[in-house]
Amino acid sequence: MDDFQQLSKHHRDVVKASTAFIYAILVSIAMNYFWTPGHIYSSGITGLAQLINSLMSKFLPVQISTAALLFILNVPMFIIAWRSIGHKFTLYTFLAVTLSSIMIKLVAPVGLTHDPIICAIFGGAVNGFGTGTALKNGISTGGLDIIGIVLRRKTGRSIGTINMAFNSIIVIAAGFVYGWPYAFYSALGLFVNGRVMDMTYTRQQKMQVMIITSRPKTVIDSVQNRIRRGVTIVHNAEGAYQHDDKTILFTVITRYEMGELKAAMAESDPHAFVSISDTVKILGHFYEPKP
């Protein structure tokens, strides 16, 4: 059993390290293929690094590359993550940011197009997918992702929404540096980035599950063996067609846990009626696994 646990742990570590590398490639593509040629600012710390680089190029004789600024600006975020989220999480965040800085420097810029609308949409989509994939696999890409995770635990708001709130200054800065049309292009890119991130990172998308079953104990045992979720039981329900005794079970899961729920129902009561609906807001305790 110990060997299996060690193997599983090693597998998770490999997946996280691989995800950090994949994210680094995606953000470098977004930066060098879309954002830089289209004069589009990214979200969060990456956008701030772009902004500082642009201002230094215009007003200062000394320049620091966007890749180097990305790492420097993330140092305070490493400290926040180390104190508020977890040490292992911080190490993988450090890996993701370091690889991103290296890949942005190594990947040669390619001007596929200079159309700012195309650059905003595809740059935001590529980066949003990379960020969402990283978060889905338990690592952060640094910057506002870390602040987003901390605030989400306290407020329950989605990471994409929290990022959008912080990024208004980036949009205004784009207007001053490149002209106001580029502020709107950057806003479009930020919106696409947030939407794709939320679609990819499904752990924060909560869903209410109603199960009507004649085998409540078996279903509860199966669900709770697979998912760490509480279940509320409503006894003495009756089916209107055959007037047989039923029990109604309620729980709330994340979209990420949908596969485990389906497997639990298949093994415990394949004939149960299951209704699933999106949940807008949760009041009270809802278990959030640690990264």
mmCIF file of C-alpha atoms in Angstrom:
data_model
loop_
_atom_site.group_PDB
_atom_site.id
_atom_site.type_symbol
_atom_site.label_atom_id
_atom_site.label_comp_id
_atom_site.label_asym_id
_atom_site.label_seq_id
_atom_site.Cartn_x
_atom_site.Cartn_y
_atom_site.Cartn_z
ATOM 1 C CA MET A 1 0.000 0.000 0.000
ATOM 2 C CA ASP A 2 2.845 2.377 0.848
ATOM 3 C CA ASP A 3 4.515 1.623 -2.499
ATOM 4 C CA PHE A 4 1.236 2.375 -4.306
ATOM 5 C CA GLN A 5 0.826 5.653 -2.453
ATOM 6 C CA GLN A 6 4.395 6.625 -3.233
ATOM 7 C CA LEU A 7 3.852 5.764 -6.916
ATOM 8 C CA SER A 8 0.656 7.787 -7.000
ATOM 9 C CA LYS A 9 2.412 10.725 -5.345
ATOM 10 C CA HIS A 10 5.259 10.492 -7.842
ATOM 11 C CA HIS A 11 2.739 10.433 -10.701
ATOM 12 C CA ARG A 12 1.040 13.594 -9.398
ATOM 13 C CA ASP A 13 4.410 15.328 -9.124
ATOM 14 C CA VAL A 14 5.261 14.411 -12.715
ATOM 15 C CA VAL A 15 1.862 15.669 -13.920
ATOM 16 C CA LYS A 16 2.309 18.976 -12.101
ATOM 17 C CA ALA A 17 5.838 19.490 -13.420
ATOM 18 C CA SER A 18 4.676 18.646 -16.949
ATOM 19 C CA THR A 19 1.747 21.036 -16.602
ATOM 20 C CA ALA A 20 4.110 23.839 -15.542
ATOM 21 C CA PHE A 21 6.152 23.247 -18.688
ATOM 22 C CA ILE A 22 3.048 23.160 -20.911
ATOM 23 C CA TYR A 23 1.828 26.406 -19.392
ATOM 24 C CA ALA A 24 5.219 28.015 -20.011
ATOM 25 C CA ILE A 25 5.012 27.088 -23.701
ATOM 26 C CA LEU A 26 1.439 28.392 -24.028
ATOM 27 C CA VAL A 27 2.114 31.735 -22.335
ATOM 28 C CA SER A 28 5.222 32.251 -24.466
ATOM 29 C CA ILE A 29 3.133 31.593 -27.606
ATOM 30 C CA ALA A 30 0.473 34.016 -26.421
ATOM 31 C CA MET A 31 3.095 36.656 -25.638
ATOM 32 C CA ASN A 32 5.357 36.348 -28.671
ATOM 33 C CA TYR A 33 2.833 35.346 -31.343
ATOM 34 C CA PHE A 34 -0.146 37.518 -30.392
ATOM 35 C CA TRP A 35 0.216 40.052 -27.581
ATOM 36 C CA THR A 36 3.512 41.696 -28.565
ATOM 37 C CA PRO A 37 2.765 41.925 -32.322
ATOM 38 C CA GLY A 38 -0.758 43.212 -31.638
ATOM 39 C CA HIS A 39 0.243 45.666 -28.852
ATOM 40 C CA ILE A 40 -2.119 43.848 -26.480
ATOM 41 C CA TYR A 41 -1.653 43.743 -22.718
ATOM 42 C CA SER A 42 -2.207 40.533 -20.835
ATOM 43 C CA SER A 43 -3.884 40.111 -17.478
ATOM 44 C CA GLY A 44 -2.413 40.459 -14.013
ATOM 45 C CA ILE A 45 1.293 40.432 -13.328
ATOM 46 C CA THR A 46 2.122 39.486 -16.915
ATOM 47 C CA GLY A 47 0.294 42.585 -18.133
ATOM 48 C CA LEU A 48 2.019 44.680 -15.493
ATOM 49 C CA ALA A 49 5.392 43.356 -16.676
ATOM 50 C CA GLN A 50 4.464 44.324 -20.251
ATOM 51 C CA LEU A 51 3.402 47.788 -19.092
ATOM 52 C CA ILE A 52 6.613 48.450 -17.153
ATOM 53 C CA ASN A 53 8.661 47.222 -20.120
ATOM 54 C CA SER A 54 6.784 49.599 -22.448
ATOM 55 C CA LEU A 55 7.259 52.571 -20.127
ATOM 56 C CA MET A 56 10.965 51.825 -19.650
ATOM 57 C CA SER A 57 11.419 51.605 -23.423
ATOM 58 C CA LYS A 58 9.830 55.042 -23.845
ATOM 59 C CA PHE A 59 11.224 56.992 -20.925
ATOM 60 C CA LEU A 60 14.326 55.260 -19.521
ATOM 61 C CA PRO A 61 17.701 54.425 -21.036
ATOM 62 C CA VAL A 62 17.827 51.152 -19.076
ATOM 63 C CA GLN A 63 15.501 48.333 -20.068
ATOM 64 C CA ILE A 64 14.463 45.125 -18.367
ATOM 65 C CA SER A 65 12.851 42.450 -20.508
ATOM 66 C CA THR A 66 9.245 41.433 -19.952
ATOM 67 C CA ALA A 67 10.443 37.916 -19.107
ATOM 68 C CA ALA A 68 12.725 39.186 -16.321
ATOM 69 C CA LEU A 69 10.066 41.566 -15.002
ATOM 70 C CA LEU A 70 7.570 38.721 -14.894
ATOM 71 C CA PHE A 71 9.797 36.818 -12.494
ATOM 72 C CA ILE A 72 10.747 39.845 -10.381
ATOM 73 C CA LEU A 73 7.142 40.962 -9.895
ATOM 74 C CA ASN A 74 6.119 37.467 -8.824
ATOM 75 C CA VAL A 75 8.539 37.330 -5.899
ATOM 76 C CA PRO A 76 6.008 38.930 -3.464
ATOM 77 C CA MET A 77 3.397 36.466 -4.727
ATOM 78 C CA PHE A 78 5.687 33.570 -3.844
ATOM 79 C CA ILE A 79 5.793 34.890 -0.274
ATOM 80 C CA ILE A 80 1.968 35.181 -0.109
ATOM 81 C CA ALA A 81 1.552 31.662 -1.471
ATOM 82 C CA TRP A 82 4.143 30.240 0.946
ATOM 83 C CA ARG A 83 2.342 31.750 3.934
ATOM 84 C CA SER A 84 -1.324 31.423 2.912
ATOM 85 C CA ILE A 85 -1.653 28.445 0.570
ATOM 86 C CA GLY A 86 1.107 25.875 0.964
ATOM 87 C CA HIS A 87 4.802 25.199 0.542
ATOM 88 C CA LYS A 88 4.527 22.556 -2.172
ATOM 89 C CA PHE A 89 2.043 24.709 -4.057
ATOM 90 C CA THR A 90 4.551 27.582 -3.915
ATOM 91 C CA LEU A 91 7.359 25.398 -5.256
ATOM 92 C CA TYR A 92 5.307 24.443 -8.301
ATOM 93 C CA THR A 93 4.285 28.081 -8.746
ATOM 94 C CA PHE A 94 7.959 29.033 -8.684
ATOM 95 C CA LEU A 95 8.640 26.339 -11.300
ATOM 96 C CA ALA A 96 5.804 27.566 -13.544
ATOM 97 C CA VAL A 97 6.885 31.222 -13.348
ATOM 98 C CA THR A 98 10.567 30.405 -13.890
ATOM 99 C CA LEU A 99 9.831 28.233 -16.923
ATOM 100 C CA SER A 100 7.494 30.915 -18.282
ATOM 101 C CA SER A 101 10.175 33.592 -18.013
ATOM 102 C CA ILE A 102 12.688 31.323 -19.731
ATOM 103 C CA MET A 103 10.320 30.296 -22.539
ATOM 104 C CA ILE A 104 9.197 33.887 -23.218
ATOM 105 C CA LYS A 105 12.871 34.755 -23.645
ATOM 106 C CA LEU A 106 13.704 31.707 -25.771
ATOM 107 C CA VAL A 107 10.683 31.518 -28.082
ATOM 108 C CA ALA A 108 11.324 33.812 -31.033
ATOM 109 C CA PRO A 109 8.537 36.354 -31.667
ATOM 110 C CA VAL A 110 6.526 35.500 -34.784
ATOM 111 C CA GLY A 111 4.148 38.075 -36.219
ATOM 112 C CA LEU A 112 1.410 35.782 -37.484
ATOM 113 C CA THR A 113 -0.832 38.827 -37.691
ATOM 114 C CA HIS A 114 -0.830 42.394 -36.431
ATOM 115 C CA ASP A 115 -4.623 42.610 -36.341
ATOM 116 C CA PRO A 116 -5.261 43.651 -32.708
ATOM 117 C CA ILE A 117 -8.666 41.942 -32.522
ATOM 118 C CA ILE A 118 -7.270 38.580 -33.635
ATOM 119 C CA CYS A 119 -4.265 39.002 -31.349
ATOM 120 C CA ALA A 120 -6.512 39.865 -28.384
ATOM 121 C CA ILE A 121 -8.863 36.911 -28.904
ATOM 122 C CA PHE A 122 -6.302 34.219 -29.628
ATOM 123 C CA GLY A 123 -3.739 35.478 -27.129
ATOM 124 C CA GLY A 124 -6.403 35.530 -24.406
ATOM 125 C CA ALA A 125 -7.697 32.094 -25.373
ATOM 126 C CA VAL A 126 -4.250 30.464 -25.430
ATOM 127 C CA ASN A 127 -3.224 31.998 -22.107
ATOM 128 C CA GLY A 128 -6.606 31.330 -20.485
ATOM 129 C CA PHE A 129 -6.427 27.663 -21.453
ATOM 130 C CA GLY A 130 -2.873 27.386 -20.130
ATOM 131 C CA THR A 131 -3.729 29.091 -16.840
ATOM 132 C CA GLY A 132 -6.913 27.064 -16.356
ATOM 133 C CA THR A 133 -5.080 23.808 -17.083
ATOM 134 C CA ALA A 134 -2.382 24.702 -14.556
ATOM 135 C CA LEU A 135 -4.920 25.527 -11.841
ATOM 136 C CA LYS A 136 -6.915 22.394 -12.648
ATOM 137 C CA ASN A 137 -3.814 20.291 -11.985
ATOM 138 C CA GLY A 138 -3.109 21.995 -8.672
ATOM 139 C CA ILE A 139 -0.462 24.556 -9.579
ATOM 140 C CA SER A 140 -0.578 28.298 -9.964
ATOM 141 C CA THR A 141 0.904 30.484 -12.672
ATOM 142 C CA GLY A 142 1.770 33.150 -10.126
ATOM 143 C CA GLY A 143 0.561 36.708 -9.962
ATOM 144 C CA LEU A 144 -3.136 37.338 -9.498
ATOM 145 C CA ASP A 145 -3.873 33.603 -9.601
ATOM 146 C CA ILE A 146 -2.517 33.400 -6.066
ATOM 147 C CA ILE A 147 -4.579 36.375 -4.892
ATOM 148 C CA GLY A 148 -7.569 34.860 -6.688
ATOM 149 C CA ILE A 149 -7.221 31.542 -4.847
ATOM 150 C CA VAL A 150 -6.914 33.266 -1.468
ATOM 151 C CA LEU A 151 -9.940 35.505 -2.114
ATOM 152 C CA ARG A 152 -12.003 32.678 -3.627
ATOM 153 C CA ARG A 153 -11.647 30.729 -0.392
ATOM 154 C CA LYS A 154 -13.089 33.692 1.488
ATOM 155 C CA THR A 155 -15.676 35.013 -1.004
ATOM 156 C CA GLY A 156 -16.530 32.077 -3.266
ATOM 157 C CA ARG A 157 -16.157 34.207 -6.404
ATOM 158 C CA SER A 158 -14.626 32.714 -9.530
ATOM 159 C CA ILE A 159 -10.973 33.260 -10.330
ATOM 160 C CA GLY A 160 -11.774 34.713 -13.731
ATOM 161 C CA THR A 161 -14.046 37.364 -12.177
ATOM 162 C CA ILE A 162 -11.477 38.300 -9.554
ATOM 163 C CA ASN A 163 -8.791 38.683 -12.228
ATOM 164 C CA MET A 164 -11.058 40.921 -14.295
ATOM 165 C CA ALA A 165 -11.572 43.212 -11.295
ATOM 166 C CA PHE A 166 -7.822 43.649 -10.829
ATOM 167 C CA ASN A 167 -7.124 44.191 -14.524
ATOM 168 C CA SER A 168 -8.967 47.470 -15.081
ATOM 169 C CA ILE A 169 -5.718 49.380 -14.495
ATOM 170 C CA ILE A 170 -4.048 47.372 -17.266
ATOM 171 C CA VAL A 171 -6.785 48.368 -19.716
ATOM 172 C CA ILE A 172 -6.443 52.064 -18.815
ATOM 173 C CA ALA A 173 -2.664 51.826 -19.163
ATOM 174 C CA ALA A 174 -3.018 50.316 -22.630
ATOM 175 C CA GLY A 175 -5.055 53.356 -23.626
ATOM 176 C CA PHE A 176 -2.363 55.771 -22.463
ATOM 177 C CA VAL A 177 0.538 53.858 -24.012
ATOM 178 C CA TYR A 178 -0.845 52.632 -27.354
ATOM 179 C CA GLY A 179 -4.031 54.671 -27.790
ATOM 180 C CA TRP A 180 -7.584 54.116 -26.560
ATOM 181 C CA PRO A 181 -8.592 51.624 -29.266
ATOM 182 C CA TYR A 182 -5.920 49.317 -27.839
ATOM 183 C CA ALA A 183 -7.456 49.691 -24.407
ATOM 184 C CA PHE A 184 -10.635 48.127 -25.790
ATOM 185 C CA TYR A 185 -8.643 45.426 -27.600
ATOM 186 C CA SER A 186 -6.846 44.577 -24.355
ATOM 187 C CA ALA A 187 -10.195 44.503 -22.519
ATOM 188 C CA LEU A 188 -11.459 42.030 -25.120
ATOM 189 C CA GLY A 189 -8.382 39.878 -24.571
ATOM 190 C CA LEU A 190 -8.868 39.973 -20.797
ATOM 191 C CA PHE A 191 -12.509 38.937 -21.166
ATOM 192 C CA VAL A 192 -11.612 35.991 -23.411
ATOM 193 C CA ASN A 193 -8.799 35.021 -21.038
ATOM 194 C CA GLY A 194 -11.146 35.004 -18.034
ATOM 195 C CA ARG A 195 -13.903 33.056 -19.805
ATOM 196 C CA VAL A 196 -11.574 30.370 -21.142
ATOM 197 C CA MET A 197 -9.876 30.114 -17.750
ATOM 198 C CA ASP A 198 -13.200 29.543 -15.988
ATOM 199 C CA MET A 199 -14.283 26.966 -18.588
ATOM 200 C CA THR A 200 -11.008 25.065 -18.178
ATOM 201 C CA TYR A 201 -10.585 25.356 -14.416
ATOM 202 C CA THR A 202 -13.738 23.567 -13.281
ATOM 203 C CA ARG A 203 -12.971 23.117 -9.592
ATOM 204 C CA GLN A 204 -14.773 26.351 -8.640
ATOM 205 C CA GLN A 205 -17.928 25.599 -10.680
ATOM 206 C CA LYS A 206 -20.422 24.245 -8.150
ATOM 207 C CA MET A 207 -23.402 22.070 -9.043
ATOM 208 C CA GLN A 208 -26.387 20.915 -6.982
ATOM 209 C CA VAL A 209 -27.206 17.222 -7.270
ATOM 210 C CA MET A 210 -30.595 15.685 -6.451
ATOM 211 C CA ILE A 211 -30.723 11.873 -6.389
ATOM 212 C CA ILE A 212 -33.977 9.924 -6.128
ATOM 213 C CA THR A 213 -33.176 6.339 -5.190
ATOM 214 C CA SER A 214 -34.508 3.256 -3.459
ATOM 215 C CA ARG A 215 -30.993 2.349 -2.252
ATOM 216 C CA PRO A 216 -29.936 5.428 -0.248
ATOM 217 C CA LYS A 217 -27.323 3.787 1.994
ATOM 218 C CA THR A 218 -25.496 2.180 -0.918
ATOM 219 C CA VAL A 219 -25.550 5.422 -2.893
ATOM 220 C CA ILE A 220 -24.316 7.522 0.043
ATOM 221 C CA ASP A 221 -21.477 5.100 0.782
ATOM 222 C CA SER A 222 -20.397 5.037 -2.849
ATOM 223 C CA VAL A 223 -20.549 8.805 -3.300
ATOM 224 C CA GLN A 224 -18.690 9.589 -0.092
ATOM 225 C CA ASN A 225 -16.021 6.973 -0.817
ATOM 226 C CA ARG A 226 -15.238 8.792 -4.060
ATOM 227 C CA ILE A 227 -16.004 12.433 -3.219
ATOM 228 C CA ARG A 228 -15.551 14.320 0.049
ATOM 229 C CA ARG A 229 -19.047 15.795 0.119
ATOM 230 C CA GLY A 230 -21.870 15.897 2.659
ATOM 231 C CA VAL A 231 -25.272 14.472 1.737
ATOM 232 C CA THR A 232 -28.694 15.583 2.985
ATOM 233 C CA ILE A 233 -31.393 12.850 3.187
ATOM 234 C CA VAL A 234 -35.119 13.393 2.654
ATOM 235 C CA HIS A 235 -37.063 10.300 3.766
ATOM 236 C CA ASN A 236 -40.522 9.036 2.869
ATOM 237 C CA ALA A 237 -40.673 10.186 -0.736
ATOM 238 C CA GLU A 238 -43.080 8.339 -3.029
ATOM 239 C CA GLY A 239 -42.949 7.657 -6.750
ATOM 240 C CA ALA A 240 -46.161 8.860 -8.430
ATOM 241 C CA TYR A 241 -46.216 6.128 -11.096
ATOM 242 C CA GLN A 242 -45.805 2.921 -9.059
ATOM 243 C CA HIS A 243 -46.214 4.486 -5.586
ATOM 244 C CA ASP A 244 -42.981 2.840 -4.425
ATOM 245 C CA ASP A 245 -40.907 4.179 -1.543
ATOM 246 C CA LYS A 246 -38.061 6.499 -2.493
ATOM 247 C CA THR A 247 -35.413 8.569 -0.728
ATOM 248 C CA ILE A 248 -34.187 11.922 -1.986
ATOM 249 C CA LEU A 249 -30.528 12.807 -1.527
ATOM 250 C CA PHE A 250 -29.067 16.292 -1.966
ATOM 251 C CA THR A 251 -25.416 17.262 -2.299
ATOM 252 C CA VAL A 252 -23.258 19.913 -3.957
ATOM 253 C CA ILE A 253 -20.205 19.009 -6.031
ATOM 254 C CA THR A 254 -17.857 20.805 -8.385
ATOM 255 C CA ARG A 255 -17.958 20.215 -12.129
ATOM 256 C CA TYR A 256 -14.491 18.684 -11.780
ATOM 257 C CA GLU A 257 -16.057 15.895 -9.647
ATOM 258 C CA MET A 258 -18.742 15.020 -12.198
ATOM 259 C CA GLY A 259 -16.880 11.932 -13.434
ATOM 260 C CA GLU A 260 -16.559 10.545 -9.920
ATOM 261 C CA LEU A 261 -20.280 11.117 -9.290
ATOM 262 C CA LYS A 262 -21.234 9.244 -12.461
ATOM 263 C CA ALA A 263 -18.987 6.339 -11.490
ATOM 264 C CA ALA A 264 -20.464 6.274 -7.973
ATOM 265 C CA MET A 265 -24.014 6.164 -9.326
ATOM 266 C CA ALA A 266 -23.157 3.466 -11.861
ATOM 267 C CA GLU A 267 -21.842 1.143 -9.155
ATOM 268 C CA SER A 268 -24.437 1.895 -6.465
ATOM 269 C CA ASP A 269 -27.770 2.425 -8.244
ATOM 270 C CA PRO A 270 -27.757 2.654 -12.057
ATOM 271 C CA HIS A 271 -31.563 3.092 -12.071
ATOM 272 C CA ALA A 272 -31.607 6.131 -9.771
ATOM 273 C CA PHE A 273 -32.952 9.426 -11.071
ATOM 274 C CA VAL A 274 -30.272 12.127 -10.868
ATOM 275 C CA SER A 275 -30.893 15.809 -11.527
ATOM 276 C CA ILE A 276 -27.921 18.200 -11.714
ATOM 277 C CA SER A 277 -28.112 21.976 -11.921
ATOM 278 C CA ASP A 278 -25.587 24.805 -11.725
ATOM 279 C CA THR A 279 -25.324 26.498 -8.339
ATOM 280 C CA VAL A 280 -24.808 30.250 -8.325
ATOM 281 C CA LYS A 281 -23.796 30.778 -4.701
ATOM 282 C CA ILE A 282 -23.119 28.709 -1.607
ATOM 283 C CA LEU A 283 -23.719 29.961 1.946
ATOM 284 C CA GLY A 284 -22.087 27.913 4.657
ATOM 285 C CA HIS A 285 -19.181 25.494 4.639
ATOM 286 C CA PHE A 286 -18.118 23.935 1.352
ATOM 287 C CA TYR A 287 -14.982 21.814 1.413
ATOM 288 C CA GLU A 288 -12.164 23.175 -0.773
ATOM 289 C CA PRO A 289 -9.284 20.744 -1.323
ATOM 290 C CA LYS A 290 -5.879 22.237 -0.657
ATOM 291 C CA PRO A 291 -3.686 22.761 -3.740
#
